[in-house]
XYZ file of C-alpha atoms in Angstrom:
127
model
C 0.000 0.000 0.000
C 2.988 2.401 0.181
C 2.212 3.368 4.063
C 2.637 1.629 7.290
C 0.093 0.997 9.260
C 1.466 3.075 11.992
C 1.612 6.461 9.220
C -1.996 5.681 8.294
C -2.838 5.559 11.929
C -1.696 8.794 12.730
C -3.040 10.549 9.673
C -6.041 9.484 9.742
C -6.555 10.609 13.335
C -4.848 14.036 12.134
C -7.053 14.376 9.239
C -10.062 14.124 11.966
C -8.628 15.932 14.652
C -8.013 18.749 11.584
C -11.515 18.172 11.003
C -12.943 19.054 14.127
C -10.820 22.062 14.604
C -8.490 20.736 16.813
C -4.876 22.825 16.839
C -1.921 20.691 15.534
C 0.101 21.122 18.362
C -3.047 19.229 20.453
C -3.155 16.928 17.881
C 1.050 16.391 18.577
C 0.485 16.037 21.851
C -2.315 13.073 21.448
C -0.324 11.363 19.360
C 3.001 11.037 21.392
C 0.664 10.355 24.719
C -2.433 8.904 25.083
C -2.884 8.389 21.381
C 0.086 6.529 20.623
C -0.150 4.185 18.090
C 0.353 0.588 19.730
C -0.217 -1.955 16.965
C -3.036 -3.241 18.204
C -6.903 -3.333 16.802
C -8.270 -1.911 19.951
C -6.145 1.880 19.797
C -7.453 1.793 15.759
C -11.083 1.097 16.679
C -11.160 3.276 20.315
C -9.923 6.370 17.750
C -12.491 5.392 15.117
C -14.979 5.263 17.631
C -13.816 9.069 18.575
C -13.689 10.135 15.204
C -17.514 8.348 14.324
C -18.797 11.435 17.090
C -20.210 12.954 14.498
C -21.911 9.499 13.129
C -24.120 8.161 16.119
C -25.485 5.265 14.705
C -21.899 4.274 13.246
C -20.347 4.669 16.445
C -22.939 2.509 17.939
C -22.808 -0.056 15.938
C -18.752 -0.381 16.041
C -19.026 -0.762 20.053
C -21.952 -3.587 19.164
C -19.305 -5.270 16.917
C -16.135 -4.967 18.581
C -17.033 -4.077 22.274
C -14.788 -0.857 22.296
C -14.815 1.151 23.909
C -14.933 -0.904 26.975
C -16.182 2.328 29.015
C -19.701 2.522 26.752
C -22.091 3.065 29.557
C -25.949 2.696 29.204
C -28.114 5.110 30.087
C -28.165 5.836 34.136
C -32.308 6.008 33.664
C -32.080 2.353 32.605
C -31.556 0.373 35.763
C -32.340 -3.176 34.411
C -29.608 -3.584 31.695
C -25.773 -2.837 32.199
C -24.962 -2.073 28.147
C -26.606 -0.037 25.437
C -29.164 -1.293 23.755
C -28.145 -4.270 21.062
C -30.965 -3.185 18.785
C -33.503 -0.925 17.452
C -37.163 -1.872 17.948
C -39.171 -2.243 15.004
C -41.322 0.518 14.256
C -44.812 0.342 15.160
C -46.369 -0.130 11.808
C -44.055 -3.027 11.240
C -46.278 -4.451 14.352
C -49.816 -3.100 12.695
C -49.069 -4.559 9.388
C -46.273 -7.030 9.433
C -47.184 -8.708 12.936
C -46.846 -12.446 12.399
C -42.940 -11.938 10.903
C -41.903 -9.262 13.261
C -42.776 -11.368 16.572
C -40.750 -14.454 14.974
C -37.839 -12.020 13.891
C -38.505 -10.405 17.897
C -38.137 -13.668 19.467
C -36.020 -12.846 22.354
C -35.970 -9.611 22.516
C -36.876 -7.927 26.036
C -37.776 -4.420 26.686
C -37.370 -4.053 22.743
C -33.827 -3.333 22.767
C -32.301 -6.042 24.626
C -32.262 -9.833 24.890
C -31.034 -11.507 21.306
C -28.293 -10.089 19.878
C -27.602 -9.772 16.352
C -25.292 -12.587 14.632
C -22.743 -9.904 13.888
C -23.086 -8.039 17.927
C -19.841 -9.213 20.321
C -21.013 -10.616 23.399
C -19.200 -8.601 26.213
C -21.072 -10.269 29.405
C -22.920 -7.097 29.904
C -27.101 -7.270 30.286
């Protein structure tokens, strides 16, 4: 590809950091400290995660698949589960007018958002 993993690391970050008007010399600073590329998966995804701010429902759905970051809380109103929810629920009219295959595809599913995860979703032992 021409780049090492490490280079396309740090721009990357730096091109979003840039993005979000963040001044290069805080951008320097990240990168020697607390951003500092280690090699491994979890520094790429925790900075994708960062940069996916913008992207809610991208964001989400890399913490479903990859569990990082590993301090995603749920919301403190929900005192029953201990992660964010695994899954939309289906829209109502999907219950009005499609009722027979969304209670099969629902089958496990509590509180609409939690109980069966998707294939794809990494169990992290969190409710």
């Amino acid at each position: 590809m021409g780049i090492s993993a490490k280079d396309a690391y740090e721009k990357a970050v730096t091109l979003s950091m840039q993005d979000n008007k963040i001044e290069t010399s805080a951008i320097t600073t990240y990168l020697a400290g607390a951003g500092k590329f280690n090699g491994t998966k979890e520094r790429v995804y925790w900075d994708m995660w960062v940069a996916l701010f913008k992207e809610n429902y991208e964001a989400w759905s890399l913490y479903r698949r990859t569990g990082i970051p590993t301090t995603n809380y749920p919301s403190k109103l929900q005192k029953k589960h201990t992660d964010q929810p695994w899954r939309l629920p289906y829209p109502n009219n999907e219950y009005l007018y499609n009722a027979d295959n969304v209670k099969a595809a629902a089958t496990g599913t509590v509180d609409y958002n939690w109980g069966k995860r998707l294939w794809w979703a990494k169990d992290n032992g969190k409710e």
